[in-house]
Each structure stands twice: as structure tokens, then as C-alpha cells.
Amino acid sequence: MLYFENDYCEGAHEAILKRLMETNMEKVPGYGQDPFCDKAKEKIKEACGCPDGEVYFLVGGTQTNAVVIASVLNRYEGVLSAVTGHVNAHEAGAIEFTGHKVLPLPQDNGKISAADLKDYLQTYYADGSYDHMVFPGMVYISHPTEYGTLYTKQELADISSVCREYEIPLFLDGARLGYGLVAETDVTLKDIANYTDVFYIGGTKVGALCGEAVVFPKKAPKHFFTMIKQQGALLAKGRLLGIQFDTLFTGNLYLEISKNAIETAAKLKAALKEKGYEFFINSPTNQIFVILENKKMEELGEKVKFSFWEKYDDSHTVVRFATSWATKMEDIDSLIETL
Amino acid sequence: MLYFENDYCEGAHEAILKRLMETNMEKVPGYGQDPFCDKAKEKIKEACGCPDGEVYFLVGGTQTNAVVIASVLNRYEGVLSAVTGHVNAHEAGAIEFTGHKVLPLPQDNGKISAADLKDYLQTYYADGSYDHMVFPGMVYISHPTEYGTLYTKQELADISSVCREYEIPLFLDGARLGYGLVAETDVTLKDIANYTDVFYIGGTKVGALCGEAVVFPKKAPKHFFTMIKQQGALLAKGRLLGIQFDTLFTGNLYLEISKNAIETAAKLKAALKEKGYEFFINSPTNQIFVILENKKMEELGEKVKFSFWEKYDDSHTVVRFATSWATKMEDIDSLIETL
Amino acid sequence: MLYFENDYCEGAHEAILKRLMETNMEKVPGYGQDPFCDKAKEKIKEACGCPDGEVYFLVGGTQTNAVVIASVLNRYEGVLSAVTGHVNAHEAGAIEFTGHKVLPLPQDNGKISAADLKDYLQTYYADGSYDHMVFPGMVYISHPTEYGTLYTKQELADISSVCREYEIPLFLDGARLGYGLVAETDVTLKDIANYTDVFYIGGTKVGALCGEAVVFPKKAPKHFFTMIKQQGALLAKGRLLGIQFDTLFTGNLYLEISKNAIETAAKLKAALKEKGYEFFINSPTNQIFVILENKKMEELGEKVKFSFWEKYDDSHTVVRFATSWATKMEDIDSLIETL
Amino acid sequence: MLYFENDYCEGAHEAILKRLMETNMEKVPGYGQDPFCDKAKEKIKEACGCPDGEVYFLVGGTQTNAVVIASVLNRYEGVLSAVTGHVNAHEAGAIEFTGHKVLPLPQDNGKISAADLKDYLQTYYADGSYDHMVFPGMVYISHPTEYGTLYTKQELADISSVCREYEIPLFLDGARLGYGLVAETDVTLKDIANYTDVFYIGGTKVGALCGEAVVFPKKAPKHFFTMIKQQGALLAKGRLLGIQFDTLFTGNLYLEISKNAIETAAKLKAALKEKGYEFFINSPTNQIFVILENKKMEELGEKVKFSFWEKYDDSHTVVRFATSWATKMEDIDSLIETL
């Protein structure tokens, strides 16, 4: 059985495991106060070009979204997100569980636009009874999005500009950030640090066993550490996260291993195109969305694991093939033969 | 510098790291639906003598407490805990963040008594306006407690009996359960499964990089999986937890490695006694609480790392020395020389 | 200045004030345990045809929505509502503040359809990872809706049928229920009690100083009283609500006074039509939505108070005129002259 | 049957009902934006000596506590309260429902002391891991307390001084404030405005049908209005509260009617003393706590309604007799005869 169901089906990059072994018996303080975390933070801040920023390590994506959003928002505020955004659609209500509303914005290929955002804010404040409604207190975007698409630098700049005009922080969910940075794009890590107020660099889906590095390019909310604990997200052995991110941000490893996902995806995409498959969306990263006839889907499902994405029509379904840092080119070849 | 500050200052037992290496490139489903988790669950249920129970893996202690309590309680209920219980004192309000009150009970050496519990419940229901107050909906105990003490089998049976009379679930926080099971005690894992409605087997402090195994000897609350996700506690690469617990529950490893903490603590305790140190509490497990003169504490602090516990009086302080599965007997010897 | 801004700009029906005076010095228990509440509950249950149901009195609309929804839902569930529903749009995030998501459904003239509801539920449960999302745990509708429109008996029956198929409670927000029951409609109070699982009879907008009567035709959630208190919604002098609803449900007063709103609105609507005004929506109840040229709106605004509803286009605005139980026909005449 | 069960068993002072009648058909804006509220606010600010402060009207006591506390606290903070404080003991977990912990302080006759408060804060910040605990973010006191006792001016000044040293707002629950101000005391309304950061003037128990006036002597939290709405506490017909407080603060009515409760209580207390009854606490206000033999309690209960307070010992019970603005001296005489 070939496995393209998601980008978190293997363990960790071997350099990480090796480093975990080497450091295993060193005795260090808990809760992220260890030297591994310190070093990883420095390297990340340098890579992001924000030496005065703050970095925190959390364990998973939904957790990170919930902790960041609930810590940055005032209690009378909600978070704006594409209607297809992970926080709106696939987190079991984790944001609402913390007391905050997700305010949906229109999406195009998983992305919001500065124009729609501005329109929302103008309409909101033009309403005489806006103080009977949820204040828009943060903008959430994902990059790559849930559909694997990417914002251009100009799009990011425009969204950021609206946010700053309205004094609303911009939060970028980078659960798959590595894959976004090495795809065809004009957006760099430093651009992201420049245009956003908080973002995270995904580890779980890009070579780590677990872990997301939250970066506040300027300043974290007061007592963010305590709020992490309050949401049950503080890891006792913070070293586990520090060692992993220290490894990923040593010698450019994070970007290097990300490339494999793009290269394997590119080959697969080319083959799908050649064989006449119809794409649901044109994604430049590691997720490929294809419309399959239901019968074909069943056949294929006997040999390959992929994700059901959504019903397309009564006889067709959208499915997703995902590659990752760990995908082997030979598995791509086998998959292509099977198609 | 000798390090006795806590029991989570090293990484993981080498058997765990070895197993992580071996299984690293196997492709498995996410979110705990993998075969490693399945095997670990079976082994744990067998060890607990509850073949029809349910096991879930979470990442850390405060997280586990918050998820279990908030999932089991009805929204008009609070959780009863010793006033010194971790959930009442040291979790940054994680329980209250989920909307529930911690109802404090008197403690003796970190333990509650069946008599105090019964008295609380009788008084509560005798009050004509009890429905203007928080319903007691769960009893939380820790074993070992925050002071390293242990319930006897009879004490557990008595508390359990009151709980069942009032139909209130009993939850046992076993963050250091291994150390409790191999200390001088008449309480076994099967007893715990028998007397409680939910408990967890701590991994973080007993040989794992992270991870706590939550056991419902009978049945988990409906949609517990979704509630884990809703609280941001669902690990994408659930294998990380499954592999660790599978290893710990293969060939009795969990209990075997726990013994080291007890043996090293015993030697240290004997030496402290001999040298005339005064104990704050008589703990039978891996935490030793000693009353030090402040000047002595400062001197010692230059060579040994230990925990400040609490002020004793103006010239004395309670400090804690902790051993663990990883403590080396030679470090104990060095510490004894230093005392 | 003529006043048509809303339907809560006067005090209470005089029969209510008279009754408050008469009973003022009677000494009765607090928290709704008084004989006035008891009598009012009996009358309401009779009017609703649910003698075995339960009735509770709360103070205001948003409060009632938040208390009912947060008390009925399980914590992993959200409430389905028309995207224009009051709970989704105009309650400052009161539902989310209790930890629950509002799941938006498409709307037509403020109403949802059984077909859209069924489609939502089918799609939800067809998704292989539905347990990573918010469970749909309740359906919220308003009658009249926020646009003054009404469900037909058949529409209610169909929605109710889908709800029962999926075992999801149906909740009807009747903040303006009186006006809905005496407009042109085939829906009676007994139909509502028959098709829903919980609904409320609005007092604030229909003759009372404050107060909403929540009716559970079958059974309230366990400890609903305590949950009212927990949300700060329990009135110490419950008599204030009991006396008002007892008065409103004596001799058909509630429906009688509701008629005035419909009659005055009908006359106004006829005049608007005759004068060529364009309606935004065809509302059969006491709210009239008209599209005005912005200049006209400003002119009119000097003599009449009405509500800004929403921007229609760059030169037009939707405004609302509301009548009520207290509107005088002579004010309608004056308004018509002004138009 | 004589009725001394509580101080909210009658309706409202007749001047209030009269004013509700007179103003009933005036058309005014909703949500507290009406001229009655405006006038009442001005009068209250003048009476409190804080012309630049802010006043808001809420409906009931538990609601007011929950709204004020949850609006003032940061999310990582809890509220300090006497262990016997209403927010800790008798609000069904309303504070915790908003996500905040109540941090109990020792009490003496229902009061906290500046010394205990200071000790708590010093100990808290001396703990090296205080950021793993709940930050003390507000101090809650009640005046009169739940036991009818009063702080002296010096005690208030001392508590206030500790609060200001630690930059923690001081909140005074004045559900029965009128009775506290006209009892034997050196504390004035202006003192309270001076020493606290927020307090409320109770209406429900002092002559109103409902209503509490929240006073921020300096400034309310940003968007407090929206947070009131978000907690379901915003009254559509805000006039109901404005008219009542405007009446109570016209011509000193609030204090005048409060005196009756003190005078009737004084007479009752003198008689109890003379007849040899034992007091549980020496309360200077309108609540009298007496220790009764259980048999005596049963006998008395056949003729008089009073409150069960708490069990004293196996054969005795503490009961409460409450007087109010509405208590008739002739009922006191009848009660005395019965004793």
C-alpha cells in the first residue's frame, strides 16, 4: 500500500533523532528554560530577521492556534479567518472553547483578500450598533493555506497594511511553512516576520516529531508563558522542542528537507496532468487536490492511501495526495504507475 | 553542579529512543489511530486488569488534568481536590479556564480523607440552597501526592466508597504513578483501576520524553476524542506517545525503571537522617522534603540544584530533592558528601 | 419627533403596572419560587398545550439565548443558525463566550430551510473526520425572524422532522412571538410547542418591562435552575417576571395587545406602497424594511426616528420602522403625512 | 406567618412604582441610552464625589459580580475573596464559568484583613514559580459582608493601600450598601469611591424591583458596554433601571429608606438579647444571626419564616432574621412576642 494520506505519517528527520540521542542524559531545567531552547530561539530569530522578537515552542497546530488567538485577543474580540481556515472549520471548536468567535471572511483558493478584509472592517464600523457585535480583533491566515496555496508578497503586504490601519494584529499559521517557503514564491521568512505580528513555523509536518515555533517579531502578550500553562500547552521537558528546532535551524536543514516535498509533488503533478486528471485547485506546494470519478477513487483506494477531501458532485469526489520531507521518489514512481 | 531539582531533567529511557529510531520511517495514520498506540493500549489495559476499558494518550500533566476534568464534569459541577492538589495550586488556573471550580478539601500530608469528603458532601446536600452553589461532580486525588505521599489500599477503598455512594467519579492523577507503585505500598495498578473511574499513568516523569496514559477502567465520556482536540491536546503524530508507552509496558519496564528512583531516594534519605537533617514530611517515594536553615540552603545551593518548596519560618526553608528513573547512585554519593 | 426606532421604547402595558402595584407589599419567596410565577407557569403551559412541560422566566433576549443554548448543548457541540440569526450576528459573541460555536446556515428572508439543514447534516456526517469538527447539537430559529418573516406550519414541521431524525433539539427564539402569532399565519402557540424542544415567549418587546418565558414542552435540562444562576441570569425578585407573565397570560392579553402592532404596521405598509416606497423584504409582522435614497433618509431622519439596518448600495440604505403593542394609530397617521 | 427570611421579599418602594407609572409611555432609546439613566448616573456620581467616573446599571448581584470581575481581570488572573465571600461560596460557580479562579483569603466575621492580603501577595511573588499559578488580579470585598458586618474606614484604607501598592484593583460588592451606610459606621459613600476602583450600589435589596448601580470612580474597562452584552446582562429597556436609581438618588431616598432596616433590626436585636438568645455574630446591619436549639428552631418555624444559615453543632443551628426598607415595626413586635 502506497501512503499519500498526509504529511505527518512518518517520525522525524534522522538528524533530530540523532541529536535527541546525543543530548539525552544532559540534565537541564524544564518548561523551555533549557539551553537547547535558548539556542533554537536565537537561530530562529536570526533566520526571521527579528533579533528583538520572542519565540515560544508549542506542541501542535490546533493547540498553537488556540493559545495564540486566545492570548492575543481581548475578550470582546473575535478572529477573522477565511471561511475555509483551519480555525473555522477543523479544530472542533477549539477557538470558541476559549470564548472567542471566529468571524468568517470570503475565500478564494483558501486565501482572503485585503479588499474583502477592508470591506468587512468598514462595514463593521459603519454600523451604528457595532458595539453589540463581536469586535474584529485579529486576522488569521494560513500560509500555505488549507488548499496548499500561497499568498504573494504583495498580497501579504496589502493585508498587513489594512491590519495596521485598523490596529489589528495579523497572525499567520505556518503549520506547513517550510513547504511554502521553498515552493515557487516571492515570500521569505523575513517578509513574514515583517508583515505579521505573530506567526508560527510548523515542525510537526516538516521533519519534527512534534512542535511549532511561535514567533512574535516584536513582542509577545504579557504573561504569555502563564497563558500557555493555563491552556495545558506547556511541555515539562521543553528540551524535546528545543532540540528539534535547534536541529532544524542548524545549517538550513528546515528549508533543505522541505524541498523534497515540493520536488516529489511536482513530479506527481506533472504525471497527473499528463494522464488527464482534473485538478480541483492549482496548489504550488505539497498538497495536490484531484477530482476523481467515484469508481476510479475506489479502485485507486485499494492500492494507495489518500485523503477524502470533499464531495464534488454525485459521481465525483475531491481527494488529496500529500507529499512531505520524507516522501521517496520511488514511491512517487510507483504511484504514477498505479494512476 | 549536582542536579536534584526535579524528575524531568533528562530525556527518555534509552529503550524508548531505540524504538523511536527503529520505527521512524514506518508510515502510520495520525491522531493516535496507529498500531503502536493500539498495542500500547492493549498492554496497559492488561496491566490494569480492565480489558474492556479505554485508554487515551495525552502529552502532559496539566493538560491531562484539564482535559479529563473538563470532559467528565457537567457544566454545573466542580472538582473536589486537596487544597494542596496540583489542580488547585499549580496549574495557572487551567481548570477554571475551562469553566469549572476547584472545590478545596482539607489535606493531611497532601492527602484527603474519606471522612472529610463525606462530611463535605453531607453538608453540601444538607444546605437548603445547594442548587445556588457548585455541585461536587468529581473527586481528584494524586498518587503519589504533591508531597510524595501515598494512599493505602484501605484509604483508596474508603474514598472510592464515598464517591460511589454519591455517584461522583474518582479521578487519580498518576503523574508519578510508577514511583508510587514500587515504593512501600499495598496498592497495585489493578487496585487503582478498581477503585477509580479514571486515572493516568505518568510518562513524562517516569522515563518518557512526554506523555500520560489516561485509563478509563470502564468507559470514557462520549466524544472524548473530540474534546481532546477541542482543548488543543490531540497530537498529530500520536505514534510518539504510542511507541513510548508500548515500550514502557513491554516486559515490565515501567515498574523496573521506577525502582531506581526509590532506591536512590532511600539512600539519600538514610544519609540525611544520619546527618541530622530535619524532614518536612515523611515521603516514601522519590521526593524528599527537608527543612534547611537559610544560610545552609545558600551554601548548598552553590553545589547542588534543588527546589525551593516553601518558606518554613523566617530563618528556615523547605526544599525538595527529587530522584528519578535516571538518577545515578554516584550522584547520590556525591550529594551525600556535600551535605 | 416620531419614534419608530424599535419595539421596546415604552414601558409596560398598564395592566402589568397595575398588577405590580396591587401585589407590591405581598411577601413572597425569591428566585422564582413565588405563587405569581407558579400561576404564570400554569397559564403558559395551558396556552401551549404542554401541561407536563417546564417554564422558566429570564430577563432578556440575548441572555435567554445564551442560557438556553449553553445549557442544552454538550460541550463538543455547536448551534446551527441562519447566518443572519441574532445569536450569530448581534449578541457580541455571547454564545461563543460560553464556549460554543455558532454554525451558520444559509438564509432566505431570515429563514433557514429543512433542505439546507438536512444537507448540512448529511455532509457533516459523510466527512470521515467529522469528529475533528464541531458537532451540530441544536438548531436555532427565530420566529418572527430578524427580518420580521414567519415560518409556515409546514416549514416548521419539516425542520422539526429533520431535527428529530438526527436527534438534535430545535430551539425557537420568540423574542417577538406575540407579533408572529397574530399576523397572517397558520402557526399557533401549540404548534410551536409541538414542533420544538424549547422556545421562548418574548415579554420585553410585547408589553412587559422585561422578561422572556422559556418553555420546555417536555423537559428542561438537569439542573437548569443552577445553570441560570451560573450565568448570572437568576432574578432575586422573580415575582417581577411572574407577575408580568401572569398578567399577559390572563384573558388572552398577550395576543390581544400584539394585534395593535400588526394593525399599525399594516396601515403603514399600505401607505408606503401607495407612495411608491420600495420594500427590502416583505415582512408580515411589526417590522417594515424600506430602501431609502440616502438624501431622503436624512430628510426623514429630522422628523422620524427609525433604525439604520444596512447599506443597500452607495446611494441607498435599508431602514427599519417598527411598531409595537403601544404604537398609536395617530402616530402612524403623522408618519404617513411625513413620508 | 411572619416573614423575616430575606430582604427581597417585597416589591419596590412606592416612589419607584409611582415614577414607573408617570414615565411609562415616554418613548426613549434602549440599552441604557435614555435620559432616565443619564440623570440617575449624574446623581450617583455626585453622591459618590466622582464627577468624572462612570456608572452602569445591571440587573442583579451575581450578574454584577460576574460581569465586573470578568471584565476587569486579565485572563491569567483570579480574584481574591474572603473564603466566605459570595463570589466564592454562593454563585454556582459564576466566576469560574467566565474562566477565572476565586482565590480564597482567610476571613474574620466575613471580612478580610490588609495583613492577610499583604501576606498572600508577598508569599505569591516570593515563590519562584509564581508564573505557574494564577495571578492575583483583583480584590473582592463585600460591605456589608455576607455576615452583615462592616469594614471601618481605617480597614478599607489599609486594604486599598495594599491593593495600590501591588496595582490590583479593589472591588466592593455593595448588594446591601444602603444598610451599611446608615448603620453605625465611619464609612461614607465618598470614602468607598475613594478607596475602591469599582463598587456597586445595591438596588434589589434596598427598595428596587431589581438593579445594581456599578460605579467606576475613575474609568471603566474599555468596551465594558459590549462585555455586559456579551454576558447577557444588557437590559433592552434600560429605563427600568434608570428610573429606579433616579428615584432612589433623588432627595436622599436611598439612605432614608435604608434606615428602616437598621431601626427594625436594632429593636429585634435588643429583644433577642434581653430574652437570652445567643448571637452567632455581632452584625451591625440588617441581618441577625442567632444560634437556636434545633427544637426551638422547629417550634419557631411554625410561626416565622427565617433562613437556615448553617449547622452549629448536633443540637444547634445558626439561623438568620433579615429586615429591610419595607419591614414594619408591628411585625417586629409580633416576632418579639413569639420568641
mmCIF file of N, CA and C in Angstrom, chain B residues 161-226:
data_model
loop_
_atom_site.group_PDB
_atom_site.id
_atom_site.type_symbol
_atom_site.label_atom_id
_atom_site.label_comp_id
_atom_site.label_asym_id
_atom_site.label_seq_id
_atom_site.Cartn_x
_atom_site.Cartn_y
_atom_site.Cartn_z
ATOM 1 N N SER B 161 -15.495 4.396 48.019
ATOM 2 C CA SER B 161 -16.813 4.004 48.501
ATOM 3 C C SER B 161 -17.721 5.232 48.692
ATOM 4 N N VAL B 162 -17.158 6.306 49.232
ATOM 5 C CA VAL B 162 -17.949 7.544 49.364
ATOM 6 C C VAL B 162 -18.342 8.059 47.976
ATOM 7 N N CYS B 163 -17.386 8.055 47.059
ATOM 8 C CA CYS B 163 -17.663 8.514 45.697
ATOM 9 C C CYS B 163 -18.822 7.731 45.082
ATOM 10 N N ARG B 164 -18.784 6.430 45.253
ATOM 11 C CA ARG B 164 -19.827 5.616 44.619
ATOM 12 C C ARG B 164 -21.174 5.808 45.287
ATOM 13 N N GLU B 165 -21.139 6.027 46.611
ATOM 14 C CA GLU B 165 -22.393 6.318 47.307
ATOM 15 C C GLU B 165 -23.038 7.580 46.718
ATOM 16 N N TYR B 166 -22.233 8.576 46.424
ATOM 17 C CA TYR B 166 -22.773 9.851 45.908
ATOM 18 C C TYR B 166 -22.747 9.919 44.374
ATOM 19 N N GLU B 167 -22.345 8.846 43.745
ATOM 20 C CA GLU B 167 -22.264 8.779 42.274
ATOM 21 C C GLU B 167 -21.388 9.877 41.684
ATOM 22 N N ILE B 168 -20.237 10.035 42.302
ATOM 23 C CA ILE B 168 -19.265 11.033 41.856
ATOM 24 C C ILE B 168 -18.018 10.295 41.379
ATOM 25 N N PRO B 169 -17.591 10.526 40.130
ATOM 26 C CA PRO B 169 -16.400 9.818 39.642
ATOM 27 C C PRO B 169 -15.143 10.185 40.435
ATOM 28 N N LEU B 170 -14.276 9.235 40.599
ATOM 29 C CA LEU B 170 -12.990 9.417 41.283
ATOM 30 C C LEU B 170 -11.874 9.409 40.243
ATOM 31 N N PHE B 171 -11.085 10.484 40.258
ATOM 32 C CA PHE B 171 -10.003 10.649 39.273
ATOM 33 C C PHE B 171 -8.660 10.678 40.007
ATOM 34 N N LEU B 172 -7.754 9.822 39.588
ATOM 35 C CA LEU B 172 -6.429 9.753 40.223
ATOM 36 C C LEU B 172 -5.357 10.253 39.265
ATOM 37 N N ASP B 173 -4.667 11.291 39.686
ATOM 38 C CA ASP B 173 -3.568 11.882 38.923
ATOM 39 C C ASP B 173 -2.311 11.087 39.240
ATOM 40 N N GLY B 174 -1.843 10.335 38.245
ATOM 41 C CA GLY B 174 -0.678 9.495 38.459
ATOM 42 C C GLY B 174 0.548 10.009 37.722
ATOM 43 N N ALA B 175 0.765 11.298 37.768
ATOM 44 C CA ALA B 175 1.919 11.856 37.060
ATOM 45 C C ALA B 175 3.206 11.138 37.462
ATOM 46 N N ARG B 176 3.271 10.691 38.723
ATOM 47 C CA ARG B 176 4.449 9.950 39.203
ATOM 48 C C ARG B 176 4.042 8.545 39.628
ATOM 49 N N LEU B 177 3.088 7.964 38.946
ATOM 50 C CA LEU B 177 2.489 6.719 39.404
ATOM 51 C C LEU B 177 3.516 5.596 39.562
ATOM 52 N N GLY B 178 4.438 5.506 38.622
ATOM 53 C CA GLY B 178 5.454 4.456 38.703
ATOM 54 C C GLY B 178 6.140 4.444 40.063
ATOM 55 N N TYR B 179 6.543 5.619 40.517
ATOM 56 C CA TYR B 179 7.257 5.710 41.796
ATOM 57 C C TYR B 179 6.357 5.302 42.955
ATOM 58 N N GLY B 180 5.068 5.560 42.804
ATOM 59 C CA GLY B 180 4.131 5.159 43.846
ATOM 60 C C GLY B 180 3.933 3.651 43.888
ATOM 61 N N LEU B 181 4.026 3.019 42.733
ATOM 62 C CA LEU B 181 3.737 1.583 42.678
ATOM 63 C C LEU B 181 4.884 0.708 43.187
ATOM 64 N N VAL B 182 6.110 1.246 43.117
ATOM 65 C CA VAL B 182 7.246 0.416 43.548
ATOM 66 C C VAL B 182 7.789 0.837 44.910
ATOM 67 N N ALA B 183 7.200 1.843 45.516
ATOM 68 C CA ALA B 183 7.576 2.215 46.881
ATOM 69 C C ALA B 183 6.923 1.216 47.843
ATOM 70 N N GLU B 184 7.127 1.413 49.135
ATOM 71 C CA GLU B 184 6.481 0.531 50.108
ATOM 72 C C GLU B 184 4.996 0.861 50.115
ATOM 73 N N THR B 185 4.181 -0.044 49.636
ATOM 74 C CA THR B 185 2.767 0.247 49.423
ATOM 75 C C THR B 185 2.007 -1.054 49.261
ATOM 76 N N ASP B 186 0.727 -1.045 49.581
ATOM 77 C CA ASP B 186 -0.096 -2.228 49.291
ATOM 78 C C ASP B 186 -1.042 -1.960 48.117
ATOM 79 N N VAL B 187 -0.759 -0.888 47.378
ATOM 80 C CA VAL B 187 -1.632 -0.505 46.266
ATOM 81 C C VAL B 187 -1.021 -0.926 44.933
ATOM 82 N N THR B 188 -1.784 -1.677 44.156
ATOM 83 C CA THR B 188 -1.306 -2.089 42.831
ATOM 84 C C THR B 188 -2.039 -1.317 41.740
ATOM 85 N N LEU B 189 -1.533 -1.453 40.535
ATOM 86 C CA LEU B 189 -2.167 -0.819 39.388
ATOM 87 C C LEU B 189 -3.613 -1.308 39.249
ATOM 88 N N LYS B 190 -3.809 -2.589 39.484
ATOM 89 C CA LYS B 190 -5.169 -3.128 39.370
ATOM 90 C C LYS B 190 -6.096 -2.570 40.441
ATOM 91 N N ASP B 191 -5.539 -2.329 41.631
ATOM 92 C CA ASP B 191 -6.358 -1.682 42.668
ATOM 93 C C ASP B 191 -6.840 -0.313 42.200
ATOM 94 N N ILE B 192 -5.923 0.414 41.609
ATOM 95 C CA ILE B 192 -6.269 1.766 41.155
ATOM 96 C C ILE B 192 -7.366 1.699 40.101
ATOM 97 N N ALA B 193 -7.205 0.766 39.159
ATOM 98 C CA ALA B 193 -8.238 0.597 38.135
ATOM 99 C C ALA B 193 -9.569 0.193 38.755
ATOM 100 N N ASN B 194 -9.478 -0.515 39.843
ATOM 101 C CA ASN B 194 -10.680 -1.000 40.509
ATOM 102 C C ASN B 194 -11.395 0.103 41.288
ATOM 103 N N TYR B 195 -10.620 0.961 41.946
ATOM 104 C CA TYR B 195 -11.225 1.948 42.845
ATOM 105 C C TYR B 195 -11.552 3.293 42.180
ATOM 106 N N THR B 196 -10.968 3.554 41.026
ATOM 107 C CA THR B 196 -11.203 4.859 40.400
ATOM 108 C C THR B 196 -12.082 4.713 39.158
ATOM 109 N N ASP B 197 -12.493 5.862 38.620
ATOM 110 C CA ASP B 197 -13.262 5.867 37.377
ATOM 111 C C ASP B 197 -12.403 6.332 36.214
ATOM 112 N N VAL B 198 -11.330 7.023 36.560
ATOM 113 C CA VAL B 198 -10.368 7.439 35.544
ATOM 114 C C VAL B 198 -9.068 7.773 36.275
ATOM 115 N N PHE B 199 -7.960 7.440 35.647
ATOM 116 C CA PHE B 199 -6.657 7.780 36.244
ATOM 117 C C PHE B 199 -5.655 7.865 35.115
ATOM 118 N N TYR B 200 -4.489 8.420 35.423
ATOM 119 C CA TYR B 200 -3.484 8.359 34.371
ATOM 120 C C TYR B 200 -2.132 7.881 34.891
ATOM 121 N N ILE B 201 -1.428 7.264 33.962
ATOM 122 C CA ILE B 201 -0.114 6.686 34.217
ATOM 123 C C ILE B 201 0.901 7.657 33.624
ATOM 124 N N GLY B 202 1.645 8.302 34.512
ATOM 125 C CA GLY B 202 2.552 9.349 34.059
ATOM 126 C C GLY B 202 3.744 8.813 33.304
ATOM 127 N N GLY B 203 4.001 9.371 32.141
ATOM 128 C CA GLY B 203 5.182 9.020 31.380
ATOM 129 C C GLY B 203 6.271 10.083 31.503
ATOM 130 N N THR B 204 5.887 11.343 31.430
ATOM 131 C CA THR B 204 6.866 12.435 31.406
ATOM 132 C C THR B 204 7.888 12.315 32.529
ATOM 133 N N LYS B 205 7.406 11.989 33.739
ATOM 134 C CA LYS B 205 8.315 11.937 34.884
ATOM 135 C C LYS B 205 8.876 10.530 35.115
ATOM 136 N N VAL B 206 8.453 9.580 34.310
ATOM 137 C CA VAL B 206 8.894 8.196 34.509
ATOM 138 C C VAL B 206 9.398 7.595 33.194
ATOM 139 N N GLY B 207 10.408 8.211 32.637
ATOM 140 C CA GLY B 207 11.111 7.577 31.547
ATOM 141 C C GLY B 207 10.768 8.009 30.136
ATOM 142 N N ALA B 208 9.687 8.750 29.959
ATOM 143 C CA ALA B 208 9.317 9.146 28.604
ATOM 144 C C ALA B 208 9.752 10.587 28.325
ATOM 145 N N LEU B 209 9.792 10.932 27.041
ATOM 146 C CA LEU B 209 10.053 12.318 26.659
ATOM 147 C C LEU B 209 8.858 13.194 27.011
ATOM 148 N N CYS B 210 7.709 12.589 26.911
ATOM 149 C CA CYS B 210 6.458 13.265 27.193
ATOM 150 C C CYS B 210 5.387 12.184 27.157
ATOM 151 N N GLY B 211 4.212 12.487 27.670
ATOM 152 C CA GLY B 211 3.124 11.539 27.536
ATOM 153 C C GLY B 211 2.553 11.026 28.837
ATOM 154 N N GLU B 212 1.227 10.974 28.866
ATOM 155 C CA GLU B 212 0.480 10.451 30.005
ATOM 156 C C GLU B 212 -0.602 9.535 29.412
ATOM 157 N N ALA B 213 -0.751 8.372 30.008
ATOM 158 C CA ALA B 213 -1.752 7.418 29.510
ATOM 159 C C ALA B 213 -3.000 7.486 30.400
ATOM 160 N N VAL B 214 -4.070 8.002 29.836
ATOM 161 C CA VAL B 214 -5.319 8.119 30.587
ATOM 162 C C VAL B 214 -6.090 6.809 30.469
ATOM 163 N N VAL B 215 -6.464 6.258 31.601
ATOM 164 C CA VAL B 215 -7.195 4.989 31.603
ATOM 165 C C VAL B 215 -8.594 5.200 32.184
ATOM 166 N N PHE B 216 -9.588 4.855 31.407
ATOM 167 C CA PHE B 216 -10.958 4.768 31.919
ATOM 168 C C PHE B 216 -11.238 3.272 32.105
ATOM 169 N N PRO B 217 -11.212 2.789 33.328
ATOM 170 C CA PRO B 217 -11.359 1.334 33.511
ATOM 171 C C PRO B 217 -12.680 0.811 32.944
ATOM 172 N N LYS B 218 -13.703 1.685 32.916
ATOM 173 C CA LYS B 218 -14.960 1.229 32.311
ATOM 174 C C LYS B 218 -15.177 1.915 30.969
ATOM 175 N N LYS B 219 -15.469 3.197 30.991
ATOM 176 C CA LYS B 219 -15.887 3.846 29.750
ATOM 177 C C LYS B 219 -15.476 5.311 29.768
ATOM 178 N N ALA B 220 -15.006 5.801 28.645
ATOM 179 C CA ALA B 220 -14.687 7.222 28.523
ATOM 180 C C ALA B 220 -15.965 8.015 28.267
ATOM 181 N N PRO B 221 -15.950 9.319 28.553
ATOM 182 C CA PRO B 221 -17.119 10.135 28.215
ATOM 183 C C PRO B 221 -17.344 10.114 26.699
ATOM 184 N N LYS B 222 -18.560 10.253 26.302
ATOM 185 C CA LYS B 222 -18.925 10.293 24.876
ATOM 186 C C LYS B 222 -18.112 11.389 24.162
ATOM 187 N N HIS B 223 -17.588 11.055 23.001
ATOM 188 C CA HIS B 223 -16.821 12.005 22.186
ATOM 189 C C HIS B 223 -15.615 12.585 22.921
ATOM 190 N N PHE B 224 -14.976 11.764 23.725
ATOM 191 C CA PHE B 224 -13.776 12.224 24.428
ATOM 192 C C PHE B 224 -12.689 12.623 23.427
ATOM 193 N N PHE B 225 -12.586 11.883 22.336
ATOM 194 C CA PHE B 225 -11.599 12.195 21.297
ATOM 195 C C PHE B 225 -11.762 13.634 20.807
ATOM 196 N N THR B 226 -12.985 14.023 20.512
ATOM 197 C CA THR B 226 -13.244 15.378 20.013
ATOM 198 C C THR B 226 -12.928 16.420 21.095
#
